[in-house]
XYZ file of C-alpha atoms in Angstrom:
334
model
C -56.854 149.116 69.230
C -56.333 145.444 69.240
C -55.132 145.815 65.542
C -52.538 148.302 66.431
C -51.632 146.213 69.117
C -50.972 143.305 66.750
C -48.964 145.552 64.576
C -46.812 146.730 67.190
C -46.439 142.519 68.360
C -45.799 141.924 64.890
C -42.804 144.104 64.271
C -40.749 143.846 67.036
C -37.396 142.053 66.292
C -36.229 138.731 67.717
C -33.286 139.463 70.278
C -31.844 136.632 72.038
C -29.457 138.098 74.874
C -25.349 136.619 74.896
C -26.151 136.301 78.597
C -28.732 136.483 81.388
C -27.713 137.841 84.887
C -29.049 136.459 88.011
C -30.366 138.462 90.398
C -31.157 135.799 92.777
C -29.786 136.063 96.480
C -28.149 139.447 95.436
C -30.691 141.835 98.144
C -30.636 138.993 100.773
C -28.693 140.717 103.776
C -26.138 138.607 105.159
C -26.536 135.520 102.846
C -22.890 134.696 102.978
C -24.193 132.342 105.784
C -26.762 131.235 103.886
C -24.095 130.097 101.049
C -21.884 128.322 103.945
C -24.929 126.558 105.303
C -25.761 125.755 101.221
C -22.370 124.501 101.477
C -23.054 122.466 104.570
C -25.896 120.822 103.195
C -24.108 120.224 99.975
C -21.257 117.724 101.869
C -23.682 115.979 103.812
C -25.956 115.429 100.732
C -22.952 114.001 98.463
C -21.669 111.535 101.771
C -25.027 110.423 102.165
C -25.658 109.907 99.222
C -22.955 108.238 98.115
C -22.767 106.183 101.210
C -26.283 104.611 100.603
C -25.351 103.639 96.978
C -22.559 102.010 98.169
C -24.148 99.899 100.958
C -26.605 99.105 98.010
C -23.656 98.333 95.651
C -21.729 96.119 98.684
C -24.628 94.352 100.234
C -26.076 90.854 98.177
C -29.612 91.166 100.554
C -30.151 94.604 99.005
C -29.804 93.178 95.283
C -33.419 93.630 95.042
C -35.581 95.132 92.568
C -36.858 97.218 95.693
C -32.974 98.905 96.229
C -32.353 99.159 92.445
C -35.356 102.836 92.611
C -33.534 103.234 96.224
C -30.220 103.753 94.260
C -31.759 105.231 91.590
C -33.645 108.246 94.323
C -30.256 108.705 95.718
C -28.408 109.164 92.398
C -30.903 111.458 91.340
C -30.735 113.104 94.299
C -26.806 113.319 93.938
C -26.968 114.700 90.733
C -29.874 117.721 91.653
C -27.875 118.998 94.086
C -24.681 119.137 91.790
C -26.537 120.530 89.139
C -27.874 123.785 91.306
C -25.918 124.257 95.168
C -22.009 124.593 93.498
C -23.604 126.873 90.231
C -25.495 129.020 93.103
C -22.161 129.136 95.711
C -20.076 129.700 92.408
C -23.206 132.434 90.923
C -23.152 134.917 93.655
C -20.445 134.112 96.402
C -18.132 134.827 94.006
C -19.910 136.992 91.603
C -20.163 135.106 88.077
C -23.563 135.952 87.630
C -23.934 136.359 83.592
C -24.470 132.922 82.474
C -24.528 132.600 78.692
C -27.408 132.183 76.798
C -27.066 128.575 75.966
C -25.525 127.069 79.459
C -28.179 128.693 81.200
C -30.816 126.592 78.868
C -28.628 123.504 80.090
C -28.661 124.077 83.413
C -32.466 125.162 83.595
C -32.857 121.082 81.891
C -31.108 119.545 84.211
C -32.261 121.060 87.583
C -35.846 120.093 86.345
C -34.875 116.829 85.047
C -32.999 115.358 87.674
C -35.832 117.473 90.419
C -38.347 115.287 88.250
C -36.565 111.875 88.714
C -36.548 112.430 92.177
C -40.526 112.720 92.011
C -41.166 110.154 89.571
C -38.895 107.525 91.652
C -41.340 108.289 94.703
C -44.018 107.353 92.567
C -42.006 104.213 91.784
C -41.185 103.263 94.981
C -45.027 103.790 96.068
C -45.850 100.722 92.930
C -43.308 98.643 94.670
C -45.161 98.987 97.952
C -48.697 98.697 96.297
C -48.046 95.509 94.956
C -45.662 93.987 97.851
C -49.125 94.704 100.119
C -51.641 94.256 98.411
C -50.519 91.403 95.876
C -47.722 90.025 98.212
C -47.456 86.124 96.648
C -47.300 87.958 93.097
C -44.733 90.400 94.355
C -41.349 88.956 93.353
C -42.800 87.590 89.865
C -44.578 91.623 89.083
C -41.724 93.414 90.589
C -38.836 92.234 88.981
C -35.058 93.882 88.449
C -35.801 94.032 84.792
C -38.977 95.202 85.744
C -37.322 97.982 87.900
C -35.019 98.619 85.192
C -37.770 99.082 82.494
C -39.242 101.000 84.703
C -36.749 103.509 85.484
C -35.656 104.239 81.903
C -39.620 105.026 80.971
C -39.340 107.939 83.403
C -35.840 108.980 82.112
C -37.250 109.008 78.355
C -40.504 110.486 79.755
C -39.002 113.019 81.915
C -35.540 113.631 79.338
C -37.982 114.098 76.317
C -40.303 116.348 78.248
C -38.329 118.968 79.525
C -35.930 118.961 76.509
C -39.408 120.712 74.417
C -40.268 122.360 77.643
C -36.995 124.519 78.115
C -36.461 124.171 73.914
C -39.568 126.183 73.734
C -37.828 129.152 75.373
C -35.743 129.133 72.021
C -38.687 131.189 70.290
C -39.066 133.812 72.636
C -37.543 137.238 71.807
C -35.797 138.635 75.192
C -36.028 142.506 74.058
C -36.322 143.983 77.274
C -33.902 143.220 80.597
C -31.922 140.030 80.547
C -32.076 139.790 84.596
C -33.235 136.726 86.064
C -34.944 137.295 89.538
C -33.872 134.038 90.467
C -31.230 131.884 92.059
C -30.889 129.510 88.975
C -32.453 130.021 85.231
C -35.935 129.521 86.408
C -38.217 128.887 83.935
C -40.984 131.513 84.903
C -38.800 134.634 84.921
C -37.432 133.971 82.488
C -40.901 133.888 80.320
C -41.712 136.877 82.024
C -38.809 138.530 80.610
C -40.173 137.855 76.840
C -41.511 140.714 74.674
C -43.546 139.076 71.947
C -46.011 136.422 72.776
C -45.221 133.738 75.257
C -48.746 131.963 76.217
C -47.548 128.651 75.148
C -44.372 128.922 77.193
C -47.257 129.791 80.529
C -49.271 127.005 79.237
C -46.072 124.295 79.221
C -45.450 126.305 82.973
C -48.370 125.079 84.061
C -48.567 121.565 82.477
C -45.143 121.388 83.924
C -46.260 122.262 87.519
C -48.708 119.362 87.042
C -46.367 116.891 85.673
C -43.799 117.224 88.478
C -45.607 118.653 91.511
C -49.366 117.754 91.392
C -49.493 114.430 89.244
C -47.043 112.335 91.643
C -48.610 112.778 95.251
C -52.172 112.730 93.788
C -50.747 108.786 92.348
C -49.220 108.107 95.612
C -52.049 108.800 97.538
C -54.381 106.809 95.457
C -51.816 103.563 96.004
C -51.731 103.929 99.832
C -55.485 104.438 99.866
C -55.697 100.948 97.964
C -52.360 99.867 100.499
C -54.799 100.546 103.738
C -57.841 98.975 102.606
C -55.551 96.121 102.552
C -53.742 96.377 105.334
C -57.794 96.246 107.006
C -57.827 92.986 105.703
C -54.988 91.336 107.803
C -56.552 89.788 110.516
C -53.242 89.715 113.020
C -52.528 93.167 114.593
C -48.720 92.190 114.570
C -48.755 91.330 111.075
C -50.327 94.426 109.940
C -47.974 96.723 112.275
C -44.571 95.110 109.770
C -46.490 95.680 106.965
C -47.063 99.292 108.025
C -43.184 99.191 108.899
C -42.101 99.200 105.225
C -44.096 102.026 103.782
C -42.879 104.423 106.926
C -39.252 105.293 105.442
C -41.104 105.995 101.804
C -43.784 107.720 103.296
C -41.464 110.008 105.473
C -39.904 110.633 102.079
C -42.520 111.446 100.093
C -43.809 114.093 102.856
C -40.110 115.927 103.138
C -40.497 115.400 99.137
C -43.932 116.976 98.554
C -45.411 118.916 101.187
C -42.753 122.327 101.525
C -43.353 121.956 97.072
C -46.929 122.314 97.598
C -46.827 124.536 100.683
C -44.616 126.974 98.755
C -47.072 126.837 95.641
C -49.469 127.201 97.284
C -48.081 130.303 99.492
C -47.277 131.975 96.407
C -50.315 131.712 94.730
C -52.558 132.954 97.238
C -50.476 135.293 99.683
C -48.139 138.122 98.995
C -44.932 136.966 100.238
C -41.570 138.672 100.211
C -39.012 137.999 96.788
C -36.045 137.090 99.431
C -38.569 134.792 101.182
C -39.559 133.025 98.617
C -36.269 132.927 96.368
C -34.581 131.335 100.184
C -38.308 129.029 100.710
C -37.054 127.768 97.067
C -33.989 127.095 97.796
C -34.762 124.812 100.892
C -37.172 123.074 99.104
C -35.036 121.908 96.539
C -31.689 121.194 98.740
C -33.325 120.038 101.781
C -34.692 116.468 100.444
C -31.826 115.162 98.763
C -29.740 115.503 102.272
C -32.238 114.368 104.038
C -33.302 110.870 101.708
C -30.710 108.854 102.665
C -30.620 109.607 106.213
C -34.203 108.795 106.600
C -33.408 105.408 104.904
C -30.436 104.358 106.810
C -32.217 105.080 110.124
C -35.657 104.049 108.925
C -35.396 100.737 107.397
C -34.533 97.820 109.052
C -32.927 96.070 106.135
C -30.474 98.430 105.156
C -29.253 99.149 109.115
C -28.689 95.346 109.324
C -26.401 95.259 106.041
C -24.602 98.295 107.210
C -23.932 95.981 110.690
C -23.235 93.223 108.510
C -20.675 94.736 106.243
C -18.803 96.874 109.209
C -18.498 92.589 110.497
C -16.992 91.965 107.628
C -14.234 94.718 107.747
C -13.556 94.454 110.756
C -13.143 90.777 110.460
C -10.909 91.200 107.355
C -9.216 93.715 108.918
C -7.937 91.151 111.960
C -7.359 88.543 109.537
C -4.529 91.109 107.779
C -3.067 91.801 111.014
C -2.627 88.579 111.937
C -0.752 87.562 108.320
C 1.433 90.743 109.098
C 2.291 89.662 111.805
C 2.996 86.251 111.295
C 4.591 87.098 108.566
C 7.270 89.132 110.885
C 7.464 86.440 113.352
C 8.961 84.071 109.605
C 10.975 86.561 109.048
């Protein structure tokens, strides 16, 4: 049997489809107000993004290694959300849904890669607090900007390199059967599922994969704040250890709207039967959902960057006055 079996594997030809259709939202009732709410989302993710990368860019007290991964989470999370709401708002609100063979490979990179960044800069971010607590008079010499900077391009090379074999792999798998994706983007797993000849290192990359980005990260973060509390025992002034606390809440608040709907919805799936349009819409959240809510939770969270925002509205309003008055002066000359 198993020889037959082998046979049978053995001559079946290598088809790689022009296109793949996605299926995605198309059996969700209604889901043209899902798309405007996508769309809603969407806006407020690319003005709040943009808006903290510019206080960064504007404000001299936030020139610090710290804001350099701050900038670097909300560029990331600029660029996730450009890389998947307009292709899913452009997929199936207005019906383009065969994507060609090779943009769909493109996409499917950079909706992991950038998701990825946005992970590994948590993980960043968690360092900078680890050794601001628990090595404070070391902090500015460990944590440098060139530090931040080497820093951040390891986990583009890391992440870049990684899922460029990850999604490359797909490249060897013959597609023989139906070219329909059951998802809102080219997802990685049905699109394995779609292969005909065998695909047990593409599963076994899957599942490497759901280590590297989902499991890995949080397990690291919660290592560094177990090491940040046993230091924060230490202090001996109540006050002093309630400011300390104060500048891990915004990245901790982060890391939970990062992490826990990722692992909920793994989770969920793995153990329960749940519903496709449930979990292609649970998805969906849980990759648009964080990126609009990041820098929202840092401009209200963190004391620093509220007080350059205060600072810099000062200053315009300041320079705007000063204009005035040369205008009008300068009609009172003339």
């Amino acid at each position: 049997m198993s020889s037959i079996q082998s046979n049978t594997s053995a001559n079946v030809t290598f088809v790689r489809p022009a296109t793949f259709f996605l299926n995605g939202f198309s059996n969700v009732p209604h889901v043209k107000y899902y798309y405007v709410f996508l769309s809603f989302v969407y806006v407020v993710t690319v003005l709040g993004n943009s808006f903290i990368m510019y206080i960064i860019y504007l404000a001299r007290r936030l020139h610090t290694a710290k804001y350099i991964a701050v900038f670097h989470l909300a560029l990331s999370d600029l660029c996730g959300s450009s890389t998947l709401i307009p292709n899913i708002i452009d997929t199936f609100l207005f019906e383009h849904q065969d994507v060609s063979y090779e943009v769909c490979f493109i996409n499917m990179f950079f909706v992991y890669h950038f998701m990825n960044l946005q992970s590994l800069t948590l993980l960043v971010l968690a360092y900078d607090r680890l050794v601001a607590i628990c090595f404070p008079l070391q902090y500015h010499a460990i944590v440098t900007k060139t530090a931040m900077f080497l820093n951040i391009g390891v986990i583009w090379i890391l992440s870049g390199t990684y899922f460029s074999v990850h999604v490359g792999l797909l490249n060897r798998l013959s597609i023989c059967g139906s070219n329909v994706v059951n998802s809102y983007f080219c997802d990685y797993g049905p699109i394995c599922r779609l292969a005909c000849n065998d695909n047990s290192l593409n599963l076994l990359m899957g599942k490497i994969c759901f280590g590297f980005l989902i499991c890995m990260p949080p397990v690291l973060i919660l290592i560094s704040y177990l090491y940040i509390a046993l230091a924060l025992l230490k202090i001996a002034h109540g006050a002093d250890r309630i400011k300390a606390m104060k500048t891990c809440t915004s990245h901790l608040t982060l890391v939970a709207v990062f992490y826990i709907p990722l692992l909920i919805n793994n989770i969920a799936a793995a153990t329960t039967p749940i519903h496709p349009n449930s979990r292609l819409i649970n998805n969906s959240l849980t990759q648009t959902i964080p990126p609009m809510l990041n820098p929202i939770i840092y401009t209200l969270k963190t004391e620093e960057v509220m007080q350059s925002i205060k600072e810099l509205y000062k200053r315009s309003k300041v320079n705007t006055t000063q204009e005035r008055n040369m205008k009008f002066n300068w009609r009172n000359q003339k």
